[in-house]
Coordinates of C-alpha atoms in Angstrom, one line a residue:
M227 CA 40.6 11.0 -35.4
S228 CA 39.8 12.4 -31.9
L229 CA 38.2 12.4 -28.7
Q230 CA 35.2 14.8 -29.0
V231 CA 31.9 16.6 -27.3
E232 CA 28.6 17.6 -28.8
I233 CA 26.7 19.9 -26.7
P234 CA 24.0 21.9 -28.6
S235 CA 24.9 25.4 -28.9
G236 CA 22.3 28.3 -29.9
S237 CA 20.4 26.9 -32.9
E238 CA 23.3 24.3 -33.9
E239 CA 25.0 21.7 -32.2
A240 CA 29.0 22.4 -31.6
R241 CA 31.7 20.2 -31.3
F242 CA 34.1 20.9 -28.5
D243 CA 38.0 18.9 -28.1
A244 CA 37.8 16.8 -25.1
S245 CA 41.1 16.6 -23.2
E246 CA 39.8 13.7 -21.1
V247 CA 36.5 12.3 -20.4
V248 CA 35.4 10.2 -17.2
L249 CA 32.7 7.6 -17.1
E250 CA 31.3 6.5 -13.7
R251 CA 29.0 4.0 -12.7
G252 CA 27.8 2.8 -9.6
L253 CA 25.1 1.4 -7.0
S254 CA 22.7 3.7 -5.8
Q255 CA 23.7 6.4 -8.2
P256 CA 23.1 7.5 -12.2
V257 CA 25.3 7.1 -14.8
V258 CA 27.6 10.2 -15.3
W259 CA 29.7 11.9 -17.8
R260 CA 32.5 14.3 -16.6
V261 CA 34.3 16.2 -19.4
L262 CA 37.5 18.2 -19.7
L263 CA 37.2 20.9 -22.6
S264 CA 39.7 22.4 -24.3
L265 CA 37.7 26.1 -24.5
R266 CA 39.4 29.5 -24.1
Q267 CA 37.8 31.9 -22.5
D268 CA 37.5 33.9 -25.4
D269 CA 36.3 31.4 -27.6
A270 CA 33.3 32.8 -29.7
R271 CA 31.3 29.6 -29.0
L272 CA 31.4 30.5 -25.1
A273 CA 28.4 32.8 -25.3
S274 CA 26.4 30.8 -27.3
L275 CA 26.9 27.5 -24.8
V276 CA 26.2 30.3 -21.7
D277 CA 22.6 31.2 -23.3
C278 CA 22.3 27.4 -23.8
F279 CA 22.9 26.6 -20.1
E280 CA 20.6 29.6 -19.1
G281 CA 17.7 28.6 -21.6
G282 CA 17.0 24.9 -20.2
Q283 CA 18.2 21.5 -20.5
V284 CA 21.4 21.0 -22.0
T285 CA 22.4 17.0 -24.0
L286 CA 25.8 15.6 -24.3
K287 CA 27.2 13.5 -25.9
V288 CA 30.8 12.0 -26.0
L289 CA 32.1 10.5 -29.6
W290 CA 35.2 8.8 -31.0
D291 CA 35.7 9.1 -34.6
E292 CA 32.1 10.7 -34.9
A293 CA 30.7 7.3 -33.3
P294 CA 29.3 7.8 -29.5
L295 CA 31.1 6.0 -26.7
G296 CA 28.2 5.8 -24.3
P297 CA 24.7 6.9 -23.6
E298 CA 23.8 10.9 -24.1
G299 CA 23.6 12.9 -20.8
V300 CA 22.1 15.8 -19.5
A301 CA 24.2 18.3 -18.5
I302 CA 23.8 19.2 -14.8
G303 CA 26.7 21.8 -14.2
A304 CA 29.8 23.6 -16.0
Y305 CA 32.9 25.2 -14.0
W306 CA 36.3 26.4 -15.0
S307 CA 38.9 23.6 -14.4
R308 CA 41.4 24.5 -11.4
D309 CA 43.6 21.9 -12.2
V310 CA 43.9 22.7 -16.0
A311 CA 44.2 26.3 -17.4
E312 CA 41.5 27.0 -20.4
H313 CA 39.4 24.0 -19.8
L314 CA 36.0 23.8 -18.6
V315 CA 34.4 21.1 -16.7
V316 CA 31.0 19.9 -17.4
E317 CA 29.0 16.9 -16.0
A318 CA 26.8 15.1 -17.2
H319 CA 24.0 12.5 -15.8
C320 CA 23.0 9.9 -18.4
T321 CA 20.1 8.5 -16.1
A322 CA 16.7 10.2 -16.5
L323 CA 13.3 10.2 -15.2
K324 CA 10.2 10.0 -17.4
P325 CA 7.0 12.0 -17.0
A326 CA 4.0 9.8 -15.5
P327 CA 1.9 8.2 -18.1
S328 CA -1.4 9.0 -16.5
P329 CA -3.3 11.4 -15.7
A330 CA -2.8 14.0 -18.2
P331 CA -1.2 16.5 -18.2
D332 CA 2.1 14.6 -17.1
P333 CA 3.2 15.4 -13.6
D334 CA 6.9 16.0 -13.4
P335 CA 7.9 12.7 -11.3
F336 CA 9.1 15.7 -8.3
T337 CA 5.7 16.9 -8.4
P338 CA 3.9 16.0 -5.0
R339 CA 0.8 14.2 -6.1
W340 CA -2.5 12.9 -4.0
R341 CA -3.9 9.3 -5.5
V342 CA -5.0 5.8 -4.8
H343 CA -3.1 2.8 -6.4
H344 CA -5.6 0.0 -6.8
D345 CA -5.1 -3.6 -8.1
A346 CA -1.9 -3.7 -6.0
R347 CA -1.6 -7.5 -5.3
N348 CA 1.7 -7.7 -4.7
L349 CA 4.8 -5.0 -3.9
L350 CA 6.2 -6.0 -7.7
K351 CA 2.5 -4.6 -9.2
L352 CA 2.8 -1.4 -7.7
A353 CA 6.4 -0.9 -8.0
Q354 CA 5.2 -1.6 -11.8
K355 CA 2.9 1.3 -11.7
L356 CA 5.9 3.5 -11.0
K357 CA 7.8 2.2 -14.4
H358 CA 8.3 5.6 -15.5
V359 CA 10.8 6.3 -12.7
A360 CA 13.1 2.9 -12.3
V361 CA 12.5 -0.6 -14.3
V362 CA 12.0 -3.7 -12.0
P363 CA 14.6 -5.9 -14.1
T364 CA 13.5 -10.2 -14.1
W365 CA 16.0 -10.9 -11.6
V366 CA 14.3 -8.9 -9.1
Q367 CA 10.5 -9.4 -9.7
R368 CA 10.4 -12.9 -8.4
S369 CA 11.4 -11.8 -4.8
L370 CA 9.0 -8.3 -4.9
E371 CA 6.2 -10.6 -6.1
K372 CA 6.8 -12.8 -3.1
I373 CA 5.3 -10.2 -1.2
E374 CA 1.4 -9.8 -1.5
F375 CA -0.9 -7.9 0.2
A376 CA -4.0 -9.7 1.4
P377 CA -7.0 -9.3 0.1
G378 CA -5.5 -8.3 -3.2
D379 CA -8.9 -7.6 -4.8
F380 CA -9.2 -4.9 -2.3
T381 CA -5.7 -3.5 -1.8
S382 CA -5.4 0.2 -1.8
V383 CA -2.2 2.3 -1.1
V384 CA -2.4 5.5 -1.1
Q385 CA 0.4 8.3 -2.0
D386 CA -0.3 11.0 -0.3
G387 CA 1.6 14.4 -0.9
L388 CA 4.9 12.4 -2.0
S389 CA 6.1 12.7 -5.6
D390 CA 6.7 9.6 -8.0
W391 CA 10.4 9.4 -6.8
E392 CA 10.1 9.8 -3.4
F393 CA 6.5 7.0 -3.1
L394 CA 8.8 4.6 -5.2
L395 CA 11.9 5.3 -2.4
H396 CA 9.1 4.8 0.2
I397 CA 7.9 1.5 -0.7
L398 CA 11.2 0.1 -1.5
H399 CA 12.7 1.1 2.2
Q400 CA 9.3 -1.0 3.4
Y401 CA 10.9 -3.9 1.7
G402 CA 12.7 -5.1 4.4
V403 CA 9.8 -5.3 7.2
L404 CA 7.6 -6.7 4.8
G405 CA 8.8 -10.4 5.4
A406 CA 11.0 -10.3 2.8
D407 CA 14.1 -12.6 2.2
A408 CA 16.8 -11.6 4.4
A409 CA 19.3 -12.5 1.7
L410 CA 17.7 -10.3 -1.3
K411 CA 18.3 -6.9 0.3
P412 CA 18.6 -3.9 0.7
P413 CA 17.4 -3.1 -2.8
V414 CA 18.6 -0.2 -4.4
L415 CA 18.1 2.4 -7.5
T416 CA 20.5 2.7 -10.1
G417 CA 21.5 3.7 -13.4
S418 CA 21.3 1.6 -16.1
V419 CA 23.5 1.0 -19.2
E420 CA 22.3 -2.4 -20.0
E421 CA 19.2 -3.5 -18.7
A422 CA 17.5 -0.1 -19.3
P423 CA 19.7 2.3 -20.9
G424 CA 19.1 6.1 -19.9
Q425 CA 16.6 4.6 -17.3
W426 CA 17.2 3.9 -13.1
L427 CA 16.8 0.0 -12.1
V428 CA 16.0 -1.7 -9.0
T429 CA 18.9 -4.0 -8.0
W430 CA 20.7 -5.7 -4.9
G431 CA 23.2 -3.8 -2.6
S432 CA 24.5 -7.0 -1.4
K433 CA 26.4 -9.7 -2.4
A434 CA 24.2 -12.5 -0.7
A435 CA 21.3 -11.2 -2.9
Y436 CA 23.5 -12.3 -6.2
E437 CA 24.3 -15.5 -4.2
K438 CA 20.7 -16.4 -3.6
L439 CA 19.8 -16.1 -7.5
N440 CA 23.1 -17.8 -8.5
D441 CA 24.0 -14.5 -10.8
I442 CA 27.5 -14.2 -9.7
S443 CA 29.1 -16.0 -12.4
N444 CA 27.0 -13.8 -15.3
R445 CA 28.3 -10.9 -13.8
E446 CA 32.2 -11.9 -13.1
I447 CA 35.5 -9.5 -14.8
D448 CA 38.4 -11.6 -15.6
F449 CA 41.7 -9.9 -15.7
T450 CA 43.7 -12.9 -14.7
E451 CA 45.3 -13.0 -18.4
S452 CA 48.7 -11.4 -18.6
D453 CA 49.2 -8.1 -19.8
E454 CA 51.3 -9.2 -23.1
T455 CA 48.1 -11.7 -23.9
K456 CA 45.3 -9.1 -23.2
P457 CA 46.7 -5.2 -23.6
E458 CA 43.3 -4.1 -23.2
H459 CA 43.7 -5.4 -19.2
G460 CA 46.4 -3.4 -18.5
Y461 CA 48.4 -3.3 -15.3
E462 CA 47.1 -3.6 -12.1
S463 CA 47.8 -1.4 -8.9
F464 CA 45.9 -1.2 -5.8
L465 CA 44.3 1.6 -3.7
F466 CA 42.9 1.5 -0.2
G467 CA 40.5 4.1 0.9
L468 CA 37.6 4.8 3.7
E469 CA 33.9 5.2 2.9
P470 CA 30.4 5.7 4.8
F471 CA 28.2 2.4 4.1
S472 CA 26.3 -0.1 5.9
Q473 CA 28.0 -2.8 7.0
G474 CA 26.5 -6.4 7.4
R475 CA 22.8 -7.4 6.9
D476 CA 22.0 -4.8 9.8
A477 CA 21.7 -1.6 7.6
S478 CA 21.2 0.3 10.6
R479 CA 24.5 0.1 11.2
C480 CA 26.7 2.7 9.3
G481 CA 30.2 4.1 9.3
L482 CA 33.2 4.5 7.6
V483 CA 34.5 1.2 6.3
A484 CA 37.4 0.0 4.6
V485 CA 37.0 0.0 0.5
S486 CA 39.9 -1.5 -1.8
G487 CA 40.4 -0.1 -4.9
H488 CA 41.9 -2.1 -8.2
L489 CA 43.2 0.6 -10.6
R490 CA 44.1 -0.8 -14.2
R491 CA 46.2 1.4 -15.9
K492 CA 47.3 1.6 -19.5
R493 CA 44.8 -0.1 -21.0
K494 CA 44.7 -0.7 -24.7
F495 CA 41.9 1.3 -26.0
S496 CA 39.4 0.5 -28.9
T497 CA 35.4 0.9 -29.1
A498 CA 34.7 -2.2 -29.3
V499 CA 36.3 -3.6 -26.3
W500 CA 35.3 0.0 -24.5
S501 CA 31.5 -0.7 -25.6
E502 CA 31.4 -4.1 -24.1
W503 CA 33.2 -3.2 -21.2
T504 CA 31.1 0.1 -20.4
G505 CA 27.7 -1.3 -21.3
R506 CA 27.5 -3.7 -18.3
D507 CA 25.2 -3.2 -15.5
L508 CA 26.8 -3.5 -11.8
P509 CA 27.3 -4.9 -9.4
L510 CA 30.2 -6.7 -11.0
F511 CA 32.3 -9.6 -9.2
T512 CA 36.1 -10.3 -9.6
K513 CA 36.7 -13.7 -11.1
E514 CA 39.3 -15.2 -8.5
K515 CA 37.5 -14.2 -5.0
Q516 CA 34.3 -13.0 -6.5
R517 CA 34.6 -9.0 -4.7
F518 CA 31.7 -7.3 -5.1
V519 CA 32.5 -4.6 -7.3
Y520 CA 29.7 -1.7 -6.6
R521 CA 31.7 1.4 -8.4
V522 CA 33.7 1.4 -11.6
T523 CA 35.3 4.9 -13.0
D524 CA 36.8 4.6 -16.4
R525 CA 39.0 7.9 -17.4
L526 CA 39.9 8.5 -21.2
C527 CA 43.1 10.6 -21.6
F528 CA 43.6 12.2 -25.3
A529 CA 47.0 13.4 -26.0
Q530 CA 46.2 16.4 -28.6
G531 CA 49.7 17.2 -29.6
A532 CA 51.5 13.9 -29.5
A533 CA 52.7 12.5 -32.7
S534 CA 51.8 8.9 -32.9
T535 CA 51.4 6.4 -36.1
S536 CA 48.0 5.0 -34.4
T537 CA 45.8 7.7 -33.1
E538 CA 43.9 5.5 -30.6
A539 CA 47.5 4.8 -29.1
R540 CA 47.2 8.6 -28.2
I541 CA 44.3 7.7 -25.5
S542 CA 45.5 6.1 -22.0
W543 CA 42.4 4.3 -20.6
S544 CA 42.3 3.4 -17.0
T545 CA 40.1 1.8 -14.9
R546 CA 39.1 2.0 -11.3
M547 CA 37.1 -0.5 -9.6
E548 CA 35.8 -0.3 -6.2
V549 CA 35.1 -3.0 -4.3
L550 CA 33.3 -3.9 -0.9
P551 CA 34.9 -6.0 2.3
E552 CA 33.0 -9.3 2.4
G553 CA 29.7 -8.6 4.3
G554 CA 29.4 -5.1 3.1
V555 CA 26.3 -3.7 1.6
V556 CA 25.5 -0.7 -0.4
A557 CA 22.9 1.3 1.2
G558 CA 19.2 1.1 0.3
P559 CA 17.0 4.1 -0.2
R560 CA 16.9 6.4 2.9
A561 CA 14.8 5.4 6.1
D562 CA 13.6 8.8 7.0
L563 CA 10.2 8.3 4.9
N564 CA 9.1 5.7 7.4
F565 CA 5.8 4.6 7.1
R566 CA 4.1 8.1 7.6
P567 CA 0.6 6.7 9.0
W568 CA -2.2 9.7 8.8
F569 CA -6.2 10.0 9.5
R570 CA -8.5 11.5 6.6
I571 CA -12.1 12.3 6.1
G572 CA -13.8 11.0 3.4
T573 CA -17.3 10.9 1.9
V574 CA -18.7 6.6 1.2
A575 CA -19.1 6.1 -1.9
E576 CA -20.3 2.5 -2.5
V577 CA -20.9 0.1 0.4
T578 CA -22.1 -3.5 0.5
P579 CA -24.3 -4.5 3.1
N580 CA -22.3 -7.3 4.6
G581 CA -19.2 -5.6 4.2
P582 CA -16.3 -5.5 5.1
W583 CA -14.9 -3.2 2.8
I584 CA -16.6 0.2 1.2
K585 CA -15.2 2.5 -0.8
V586 CA -14.7 6.2 0.4
Q587 CA -13.7 9.0 -2.0
L588 CA -11.1 11.0 -0.9
E589 CA -11.0 15.0 -1.5
G590 CA -8.4 16.8 -3.4
F591 CA -7.3 13.5 -4.9
E592 CA -6.6 13.0 -8.8
A593 CA -9.9 12.3 -10.8
D594 CA -10.1 8.3 -11.0
Y595 CA -7.3 7.9 -8.1
D596 CA -9.5 9.1 -5.7
C597 CA -11.3 6.6 -4.0
V598 CA -9.7 4.3 -1.8
Q599 CA -11.1 0.4 -0.4
A600 CA -11.4 0.9 3.1
R601 CA -11.8 -2.0 5.6
L602 CA -14.9 -1.6 8.1
Q603 CA -13.9 -2.5 11.4
S604 CA -15.7 -3.0 14.7
P605 CA -15.7 -3.8 18.6
Y606 CA -16.5 -7.0 18.3
V607 CA -16.8 -9.9 15.6
G608 CA -17.5 -12.7 17.4
T609 CA -15.6 -16.0 17.4
D610 CA -15.0 -16.7 13.6
G611 CA -15.5 -12.5 12.2
K612 CA -18.7 -13.1 11.1
K613 CA -20.9 -11.8 13.7
G614 CA -20.6 -9.4 16.5
L615 CA -21.8 -5.9 16.0
H616 CA -21.7 -4.7 12.2
F617 CA -22.9 -1.3 11.2
V618 CA -22.3 0.0 7.7
P619 CA -22.0 3.7 7.0
E620 CA -24.6 5.2 4.7
P621 CA -23.7 6.3 1.2
E622 CA -23.0 9.9 0.7
T623 CA -21.9 10.6 4.6
K624 CA -18.3 11.6 5.7
V625 CA -16.2 8.7 7.7
C626 CA -12.8 9.0 9.5
L627 CA -10.3 6.9 7.8
S628 CA -7.0 5.9 9.7
W629 CA -3.9 4.1 7.9
S630 CA -0.4 2.7 9.4
G631 CA 1.2 3.4 6.4
R632 CA 2.2 0.2 5.7
V633 CA 1.6 -0.7 2.1
H634 CA 0.6 -4.2 2.8
E635 CA -2.2 -3.2 5.7
P636 CA -5.6 -1.8 4.6
V637 CA -7.0 1.5 5.3
L638 CA -9.6 1.0 8.4
V639 CA -12.5 2.9 8.7
V640 CA -12.8 4.5 12.0
G641 CA -16.2 5.6 12.2
N642 CA -18.8 8.2 10.8
V643 CA -17.9 12.0 11.1
R644 CA -21.0 13.8 12.7
E645 CA -22.0 17.0 10.5
E646 CA -25.3 18.0 11.6
E647 CA -26.7 18.1 15.0
S648 CA -28.6 14.7 16.4
E649 CA -32.3 14.1 16.0
H650 CA -32.0 13.1 19.7
P651 CA -30.0 14.3 22.7
A652 CA -27.2 12.1 24.2
P653 CA -27.5 9.1 24.7
S654 CA -29.5 8.1 21.8
V655 CA -29.9 5.2 19.1
W656 CA -31.4 5.6 16.0
I657 CA -31.2 3.1 13.3
E658 CA -33.3 4.4 9.9
S659 CA -33.1 0.6 8.6
L660 CA -34.3 -2.8 8.9
M661 CA -31.7 -4.0 12.2
T662 CA -31.3 -8.0 12.2
E663 CA -30.1 -9.4 16.0
Q664 CA -29.4 -12.7 16.8
F665 CA -28.1 -13.4 20.6
A666 CA -27.5 -16.6 22.7
D667 CA -28.7 -16.2 26.0
I668 CA -29.0 -12.7 27.4
L669 CA -28.7 -11.7 31.1
V670 CA -30.1 -8.6 32.0
K671 CA -29.3 -7.4 35.7
E672 CA -31.1 -4.2 35.9
V673 CA -33.6 -2.1 33.9
G674 CA -35.5 0.9 34.3
E675 CA -39.0 1.7 33.0
A676 CA -39.2 1.2 28.7
T677 CA -41.5 3.8 27.3
V678 CA -42.7 3.2 23.6
E679 CA -44.1 6.3 22.1
S680 CA -45.5 4.8 18.8
P681 CA -47.5 1.4 17.9
L682 CA -45.4 -1.9 18.7
V683 CA -45.6 -4.7 16.8
L684 CA -43.9 -7.7 18.0
S685 CA -43.8 -10.8 15.7
V686 CA -42.4 -14.2 17.1
Q687 CA -42.2 -17.1 14.2
K688 CA -41.4 -19.8 16.8
E689 CA -42.7 -20.9 20.3
T690 CA -42.3 -18.1 22.9
T691 CA -42.2 -18.4 26.4
V692 CA -42.2 -15.5 28.8
T693 CA -41.5 -16.4 32.6
A694 CA -41.3 -13.8 35.8
T695 CA -40.6 -15.6 39.2
G696 CA -43.1 -12.8 40.5
A697 CA -46.1 -11.4 39.3
L698 CA -46.6 -10.9 35.5
K699 CA -48.9 -8.2 34.5
I700 CA -49.9 -6.6 30.8
L701 CA -52.0 -3.5 31.4
G702 CA -54.0 -1.7 29.0
E703 CA -55.6 1.6 28.8
D704 CA -57.7 0.8 26.0
T705 CA -58.7 -2.4 24.2
F706 CA -56.8 -5.4 25.0
D707 CA -56.8 -8.5 22.3
M708 CA -55.2 -12.2 22.7
E709 CA -55.9 -14.2 19.7
S710 CA -54.4 -17.4 18.4
A711 CA -55.5 -19.0 15.0
K712 CA -55.4 -22.7 17.0
A713 CA -56.1 -23.5 20.4
F714 CA -55.4 -20.8 23.1
K715 CA -54.9 -21.9 26.7
L716 CA -54.5 -20.3 29.9
T717 CA -53.8 -22.1 32.8
G718 CA -52.7 -21.2 36.7
K719 CA -51.0 -23.6 39.3
D720 CA -52.5 -21.6 42.0
S721 CA -55.7 -19.3 41.1
T722 CA -56.3 -18.2 37.4
Q723 CA -58.1 -15.0 37.3
V724 CA -59.7 -13.0 34.3
T725 CA -60.8 -9.8 35.6
S726 CA -62.1 -6.5 33.8
T727 CA -63.9 -3.6 35.0
G728 CA -65.9 -3.7 31.8
D729 CA -67.2 -6.2 29.9
L730 CA -65.1 -9.4 29.9
S731 CA -65.0 -11.7 26.7
L732 CA -63.7 -15.1 26.0
G733 CA -63.5 -16.5 22.7
S734 CA -62.7 -19.0 20.0
D735 CA -63.7 -20.4 17.0
G736 CA -62.6 -23.6 18.9
G737 CA -62.8 -24.7 22.2
V738 CA -62.0 -22.6 25.2
T739 CA -60.3 -23.8 28.5
V740 CA -59.9 -22.4 31.7
S741 CA -57.9 -24.5 34.0
A742 CA -56.6 -24.0 37.2
G743 CA -54.9 -26.1 39.6
G744 CA -56.4 -23.6 42.7
D745 CA -59.6 -21.2 41.9
A746 CA -60.6 -20.3 39.0
S747 CA -62.3 -16.9 38.6
I748 CA -63.7 -14.7 35.4
D749 CA -64.9 -11.4 37.2
A750 CA -66.4 -8.5 35.4
S751 CA -67.8 -5.2 36.0
G752 CA -69.8 -5.0 33.3
A753 CA -70.9 -8.7 31.0
A754 CA -68.8 -11.8 31.3
T755 CA -69.0 -14.0 28.5
L756 CA -67.2 -17.1 27.5
S757 CA -68.2 -18.5 24.0
A758 CA -66.7 -21.4 21.7
G759 CA -67.3 -22.5 18.8
G760 CA -66.5 -26.2 20.2
D761 CA -66.5 -27.2 23.6
A762 CA -66.2 -24.1 26.4
K763 CA -64.5 -25.8 30.0
M764 CA -63.8 -23.9 33.2
D765 CA -62.1 -26.3 35.6
A766 CA -60.8 -25.8 38.8
S767 CA -59.2 -27.8 41.5
G768 CA -60.6 -24.8 43.8
N769 CA -63.8 -23.0 43.4
A770 CA -64.8 -21.7 40.2
T771 CA -66.6 -18.8 39.7
I772 CA -67.9 -16.8 36.8
S773 CA -69.1 -13.1 38.5
A774 CA -70.9 -10.5 36.3
G775 CA -71.8 -7.2 37.3
G776 CA -74.1 -7.6 34.1
D777 CA -75.0 -10.2 32.0
A778 CA -72.8 -13.5 32.4
T779 CA -73.2 -15.9 29.5
V780 CA -71.5 -19.3 28.7
D781 CA -72.0 -20.1 25.0
A782 CA -71.0 -23.3 23.0
T783 CA -71.6 -24.9 20.0
G784 CA -70.6 -28.2 21.7
N785 CA -70.5 -28.9 25.7
A786 CA -70.2 -26.1 28.5
T787 CA -68.6 -27.1 31.9
V788 CA -68.3 -25.5 34.9
S789 CA -66.7 -28.0 37.3
A790 CA -65.1 -27.3 40.6
T791 CA -63.9 -29.7 43.3
G792 CA -65.2 -27.1 45.6
E793 CA -67.6 -24.4 44.6
A794 CA -69.3 -23.9 41.4
S795 CA -71.0 -20.4 40.8
I796 CA -72.3 -18.0 37.9
S797 CA -73.7 -15.0 39.0
G798 CA -74.7 -12.3 37.1
A799 CA -77.9 -9.6 36.4
T800 CA -78.9 -12.4 33.7
V801 CA -77.3 -16.0 33.5
N802 CA -77.2 -17.6 30.1
L803 CA -76.1 -20.9 29.6
N804 CA -76.1 -22.3 25.8

């Protein structure tokens, strides 16, 4: 039995004797193997091993009696030992990233991507879209799920030029400013050996988070029993050092803090105890004082030539556990990513007349992930958000979009981008479809002359009043018609005049009444006609006059009456009363 490392060499897998094997697990870092191989520089296997390293990814397995002692790793470096002659140090990471599941071809997790994430109702759903980068375990899911994006049906989160790895760090960094529970942070990424072997795991970097979740007792390690009773516990000694960490609740306060190291020496090795111990995800907590263990380093040293009745006894096993002081936290994702606000130009793909959302297609984004739900903005929306000014960009037109970069806030439509010369010079307004307006009272301080160059049809569905404190004139250069389906009444409290330089006719299928508190006058340079299907009546408190340069006619199916307190006169070339 021996401690060996298996590394592919050429077309075959080569076995190398290992003098020392180190397995390091720590929060905010991958699971790492560091092995010391007994290898002479004239070893025939060395040339093929170099070819293997130069040819691409190299895997590494640590074996004891043909059985693996832990997860397989990917070699990230190799160098000759400076301390031990004819020994090669190989370091391998056991925490890997998978390619994205879509779209094809599958991009590398470190390749910049441009895509829009839909159906991201909360931070958990968004993080789960990146499960190929890191797994969100059950003890983290509920906390992320509580951070909801409103309204969820229309939430679009834009990944604009960040790789999947950077984007996950980006949204985890925002976790702390999205209304998260103060105790449940910071979130950190760490290599997993238990929950998701060989993958990155989202977990918490503070003791307060596990106290909040009542999860400390499940993570306790107990070395309180005597070394004689539990020889696998070994002997305890203490180390001390300084390391850069965030101290306390405020993650922006960084500096060197005291970190104690609990070293267990001369632990009795067995594959069963080793597997149980190294198969636990961090963090761990000490039994007696519940200290926060954020990093564990296990070291196996194998004495190749030592004589012993027990091969396992030739292995020296020590464990170093690094413990944070009370209140210390492991720093979360780096903060230099910030919120990444941006402006972009897109093409309107889909609209609804009442808004408040439109769908906009972004150029250069991945197919099927290139449309963003954007919220319309308005300079005024009334007292309840449903009124005010409402304009919706037309489909296929260009719009400018703005986004704060905060994942819980919507993308906003700044406005249309004009690509063609305007039909009319500025300032101008041209609405191409039916426009709905509703006002309370309107006060116009001053308005100049209004000219309408097209036919004008004004249709009023209810009672209408036009009031002028001064003179009110309606002038027409051609025919002027006033028509009513029911009674038509023209009233003047002082004098009332109906005048025409040509023929003048007042007619109705029903009765016609001209009534004035003062003089009433119908005056025409041509013929003047007052015609009614019922009664025709002209009544004035002053003088009543019908005057025509041509014929003057008062015609009624019923009664025809011209009455005045003063003079009543009808004059014309021919006067007809019927």
